[in-house]
PDB file of C-alpha atoms in Angstrom:
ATOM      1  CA  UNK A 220       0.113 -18.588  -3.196  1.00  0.00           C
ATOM      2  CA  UNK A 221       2.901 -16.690  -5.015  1.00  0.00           C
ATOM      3  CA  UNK A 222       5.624 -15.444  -3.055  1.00  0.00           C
ATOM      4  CA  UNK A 223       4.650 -11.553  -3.978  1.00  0.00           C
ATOM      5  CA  UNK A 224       1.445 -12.094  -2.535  1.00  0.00           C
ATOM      6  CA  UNK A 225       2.491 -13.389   0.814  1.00  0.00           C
ATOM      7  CA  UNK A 226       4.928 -10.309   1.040  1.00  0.00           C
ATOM      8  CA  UNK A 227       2.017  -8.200   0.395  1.00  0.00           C
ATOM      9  CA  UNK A 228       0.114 -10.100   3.228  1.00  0.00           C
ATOM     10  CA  UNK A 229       2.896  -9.287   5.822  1.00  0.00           C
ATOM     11  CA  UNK A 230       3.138  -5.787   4.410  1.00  0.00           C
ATOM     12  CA  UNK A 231      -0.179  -5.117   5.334  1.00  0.00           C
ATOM     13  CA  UNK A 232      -0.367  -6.777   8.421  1.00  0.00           C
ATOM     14  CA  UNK A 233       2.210  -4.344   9.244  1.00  0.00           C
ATOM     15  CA  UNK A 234       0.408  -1.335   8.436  1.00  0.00           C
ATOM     16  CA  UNK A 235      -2.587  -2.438  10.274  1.00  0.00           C
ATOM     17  CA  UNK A 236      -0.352  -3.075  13.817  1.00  0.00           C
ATOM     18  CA  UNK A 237       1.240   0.057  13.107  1.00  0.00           C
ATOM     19  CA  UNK A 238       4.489  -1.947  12.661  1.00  0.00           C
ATOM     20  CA  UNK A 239       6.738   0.827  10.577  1.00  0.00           C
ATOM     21  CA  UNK A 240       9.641  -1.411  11.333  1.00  0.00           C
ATOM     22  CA  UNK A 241       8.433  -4.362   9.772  1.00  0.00           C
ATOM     23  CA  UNK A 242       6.291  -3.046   6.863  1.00  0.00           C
ATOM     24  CA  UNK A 243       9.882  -2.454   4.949  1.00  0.00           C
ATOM     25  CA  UNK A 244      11.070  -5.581   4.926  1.00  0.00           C
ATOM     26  CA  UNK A 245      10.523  -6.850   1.304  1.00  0.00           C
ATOM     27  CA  UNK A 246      11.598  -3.016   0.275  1.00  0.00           C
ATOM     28  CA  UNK A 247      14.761  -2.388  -2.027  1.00  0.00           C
ATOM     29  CA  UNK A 248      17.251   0.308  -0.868  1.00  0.00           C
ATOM     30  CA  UNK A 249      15.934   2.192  -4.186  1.00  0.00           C
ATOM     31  CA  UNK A 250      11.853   1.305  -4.016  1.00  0.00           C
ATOM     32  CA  UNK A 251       9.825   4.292  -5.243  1.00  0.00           C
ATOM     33  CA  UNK A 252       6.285   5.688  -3.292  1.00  0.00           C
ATOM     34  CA  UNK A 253       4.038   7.303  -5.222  1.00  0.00           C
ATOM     35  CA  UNK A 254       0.799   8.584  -3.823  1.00  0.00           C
ATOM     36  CA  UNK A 255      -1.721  10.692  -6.057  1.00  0.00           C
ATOM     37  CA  UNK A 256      -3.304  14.292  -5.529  1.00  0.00           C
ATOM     38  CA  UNK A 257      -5.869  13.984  -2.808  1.00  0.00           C
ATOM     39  CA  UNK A 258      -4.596  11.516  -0.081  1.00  0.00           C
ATOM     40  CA  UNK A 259      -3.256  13.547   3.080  1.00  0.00           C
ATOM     41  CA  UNK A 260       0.223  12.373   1.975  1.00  0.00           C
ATOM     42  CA  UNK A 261       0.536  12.551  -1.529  1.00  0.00           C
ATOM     43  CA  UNK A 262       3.766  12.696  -3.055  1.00  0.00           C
ATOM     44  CA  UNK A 263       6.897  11.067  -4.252  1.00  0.00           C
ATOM     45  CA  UNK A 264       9.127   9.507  -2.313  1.00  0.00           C
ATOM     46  CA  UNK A 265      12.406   7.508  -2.576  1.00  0.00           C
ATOM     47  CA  UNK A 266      14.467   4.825  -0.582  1.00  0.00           C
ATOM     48  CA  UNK A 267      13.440   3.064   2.494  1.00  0.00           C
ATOM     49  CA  UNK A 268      13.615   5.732   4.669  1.00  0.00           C
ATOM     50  CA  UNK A 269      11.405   8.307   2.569  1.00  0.00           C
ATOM     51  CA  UNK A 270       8.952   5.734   1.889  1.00  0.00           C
ATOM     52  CA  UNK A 271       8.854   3.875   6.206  1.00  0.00           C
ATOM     53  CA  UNK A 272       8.306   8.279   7.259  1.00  0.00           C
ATOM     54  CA  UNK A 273       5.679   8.421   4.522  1.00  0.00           C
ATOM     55  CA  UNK A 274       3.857   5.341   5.374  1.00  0.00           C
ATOM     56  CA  UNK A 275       4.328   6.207   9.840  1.00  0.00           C
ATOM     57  CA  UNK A 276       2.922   9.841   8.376  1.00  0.00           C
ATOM     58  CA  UNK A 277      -0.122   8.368   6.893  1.00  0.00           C
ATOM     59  CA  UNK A 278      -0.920   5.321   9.567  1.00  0.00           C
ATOM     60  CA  UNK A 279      -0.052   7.801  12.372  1.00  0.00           C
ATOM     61  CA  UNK A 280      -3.474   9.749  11.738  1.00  0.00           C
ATOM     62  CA  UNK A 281      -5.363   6.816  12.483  1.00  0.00           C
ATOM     63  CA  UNK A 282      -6.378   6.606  16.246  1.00  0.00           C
ATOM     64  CA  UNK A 283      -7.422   2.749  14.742  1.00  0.00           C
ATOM     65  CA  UNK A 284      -8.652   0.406  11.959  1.00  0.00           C
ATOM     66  CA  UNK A 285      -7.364  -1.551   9.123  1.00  0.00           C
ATOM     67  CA  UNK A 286      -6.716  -1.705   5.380  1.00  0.00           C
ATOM     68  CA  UNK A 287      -7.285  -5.127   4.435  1.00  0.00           C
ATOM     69  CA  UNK A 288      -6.624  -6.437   1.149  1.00  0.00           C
ATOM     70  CA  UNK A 289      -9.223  -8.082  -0.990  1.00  0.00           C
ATOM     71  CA  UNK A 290      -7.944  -9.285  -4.061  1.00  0.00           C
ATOM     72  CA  UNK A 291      -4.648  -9.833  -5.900  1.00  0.00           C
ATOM     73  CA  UNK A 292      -4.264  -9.537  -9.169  1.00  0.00           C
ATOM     74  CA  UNK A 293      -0.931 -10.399 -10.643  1.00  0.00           C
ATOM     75  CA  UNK A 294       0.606  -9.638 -14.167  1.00  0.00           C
ATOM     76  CA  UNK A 295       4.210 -10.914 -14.342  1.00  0.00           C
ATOM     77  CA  UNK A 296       5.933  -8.654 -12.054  1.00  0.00           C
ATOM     78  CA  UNK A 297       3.546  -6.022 -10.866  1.00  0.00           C
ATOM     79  CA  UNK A 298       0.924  -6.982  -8.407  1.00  0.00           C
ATOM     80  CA  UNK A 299      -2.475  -4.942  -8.368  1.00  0.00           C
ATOM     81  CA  UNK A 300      -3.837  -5.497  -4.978  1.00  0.00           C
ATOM     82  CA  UNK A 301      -7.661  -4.077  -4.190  1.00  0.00           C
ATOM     83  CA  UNK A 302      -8.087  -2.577  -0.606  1.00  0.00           C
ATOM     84  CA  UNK A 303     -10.779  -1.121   1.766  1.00  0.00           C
ATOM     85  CA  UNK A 304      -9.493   1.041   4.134  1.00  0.00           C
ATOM     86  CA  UNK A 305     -11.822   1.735   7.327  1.00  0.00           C
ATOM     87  CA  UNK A 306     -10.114   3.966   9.721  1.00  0.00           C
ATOM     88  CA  UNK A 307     -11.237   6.162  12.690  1.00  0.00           C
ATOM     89  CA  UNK A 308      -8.846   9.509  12.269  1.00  0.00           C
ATOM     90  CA  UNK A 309      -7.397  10.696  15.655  1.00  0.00           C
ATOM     91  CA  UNK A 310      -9.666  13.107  17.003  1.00  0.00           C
ATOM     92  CA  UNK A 311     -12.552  12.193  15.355  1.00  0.00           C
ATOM     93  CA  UNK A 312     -15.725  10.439  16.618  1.00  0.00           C
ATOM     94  CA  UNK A 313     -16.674   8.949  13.097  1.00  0.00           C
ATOM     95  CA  UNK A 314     -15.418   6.192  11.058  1.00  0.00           C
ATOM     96  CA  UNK A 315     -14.167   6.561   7.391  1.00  0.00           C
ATOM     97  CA  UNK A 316     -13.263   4.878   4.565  1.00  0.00           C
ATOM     98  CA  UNK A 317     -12.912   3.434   1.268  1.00  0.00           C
ATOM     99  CA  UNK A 318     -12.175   1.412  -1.762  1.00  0.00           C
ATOM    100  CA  UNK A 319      -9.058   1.927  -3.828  1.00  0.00           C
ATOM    101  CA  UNK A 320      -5.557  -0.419  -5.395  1.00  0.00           C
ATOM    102  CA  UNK A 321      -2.576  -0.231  -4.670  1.00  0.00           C
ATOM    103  CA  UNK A 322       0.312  -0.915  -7.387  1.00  0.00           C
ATOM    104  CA  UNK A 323       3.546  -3.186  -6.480  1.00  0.00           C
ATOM    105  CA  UNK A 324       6.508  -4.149  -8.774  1.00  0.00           C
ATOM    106  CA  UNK A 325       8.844  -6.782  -7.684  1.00  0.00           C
ATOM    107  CA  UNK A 326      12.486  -7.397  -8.848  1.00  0.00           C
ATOM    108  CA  UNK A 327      14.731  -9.818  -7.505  1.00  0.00           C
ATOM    109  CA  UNK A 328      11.856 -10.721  -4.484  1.00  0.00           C
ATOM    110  CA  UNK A 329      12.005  -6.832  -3.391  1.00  0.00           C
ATOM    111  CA  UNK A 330       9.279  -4.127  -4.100  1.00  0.00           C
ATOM    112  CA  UNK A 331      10.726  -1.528  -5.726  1.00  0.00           C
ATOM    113  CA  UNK A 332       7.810   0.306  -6.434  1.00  0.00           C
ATOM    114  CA  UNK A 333       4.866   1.244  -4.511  1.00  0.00           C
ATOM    115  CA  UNK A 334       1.832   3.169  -6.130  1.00  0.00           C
ATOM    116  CA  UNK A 335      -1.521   4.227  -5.057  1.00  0.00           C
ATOM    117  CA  UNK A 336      -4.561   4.248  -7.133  1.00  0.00           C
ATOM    118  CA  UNK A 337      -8.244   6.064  -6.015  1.00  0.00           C
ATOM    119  CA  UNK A 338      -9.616   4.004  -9.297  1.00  0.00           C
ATOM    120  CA  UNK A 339      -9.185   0.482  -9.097  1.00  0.00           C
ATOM    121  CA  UNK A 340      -9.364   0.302 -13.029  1.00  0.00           C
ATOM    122  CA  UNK A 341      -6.280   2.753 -13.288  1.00  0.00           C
ATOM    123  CA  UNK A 342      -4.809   0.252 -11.146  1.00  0.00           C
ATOM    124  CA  UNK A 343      -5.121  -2.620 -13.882  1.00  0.00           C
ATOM    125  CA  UNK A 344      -4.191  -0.341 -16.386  1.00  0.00           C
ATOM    126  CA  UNK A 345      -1.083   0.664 -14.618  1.00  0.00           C
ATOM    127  CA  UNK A 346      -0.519  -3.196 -14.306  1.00  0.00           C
ATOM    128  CA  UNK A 347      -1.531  -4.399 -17.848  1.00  0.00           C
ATOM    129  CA  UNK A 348      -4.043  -6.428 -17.129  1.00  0.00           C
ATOM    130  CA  UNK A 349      -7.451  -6.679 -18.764  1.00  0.00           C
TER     131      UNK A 349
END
């Protein structure tokens, strides 16, 4: 298993402990967040700091549950990973959740970028691969 893909592993391990700490640990100073029109955080956001408040902001609205990767797709230096989310909000009785991707690129071992996809095909497309 490639070394992106276990850093992905721990990253989402992270989320899914609520470990804000950790999940930056494969970051670069400069890694870009991107998160489209219609997730409760969506937005740009820049450096390790932006992007640990953006990613407490979003996992602090679960009262509990996971996003656990499926699949990882890798072309060259991005890394496409397929997700389903399945949360229970705070304050709320019922369970939600989804599909969706999430984008990485690596340089130098780091992520320095960080995108979120509702379409999984955008995601490949994003990512070059076919």
């Amino acid at each position: 298993m490639s070394t992106e893909v276990e850093a992905l592993k721990s990253f989402f391990a992270a989320i899914n402990r609520n470990d804000i700490d950790a999940i930056a640990k494969d970051f670069d100073p400069d890694i870009l967040r991107v998160e489209p029109t219609g997730f409760a955080t969506a937005g740009t956001y820049r450096g390790i700091e932006a992007v640990r408040e953006h990613v407490r902001a979003g996992r602090g609205t679960w009262a509990e549950g996971t996003c656990e990767p499926e699949e990882f797709l890798i072309n060259g230096d991005r890394v496409v990973v397929y997700l389903h989310a399945w949360v229970r909000m705070k304050g709320a009785v019922e369970w939600t959740g989804g599909r969706f991707a999430d984008g990485f690129v690596f340089r130098d071992g780091r992520i320095v970028e960080y995108r979120t996809f509702w379409d999984r095909d955008d995601a490949r497309r994003w990512a070059g691969i076919a």
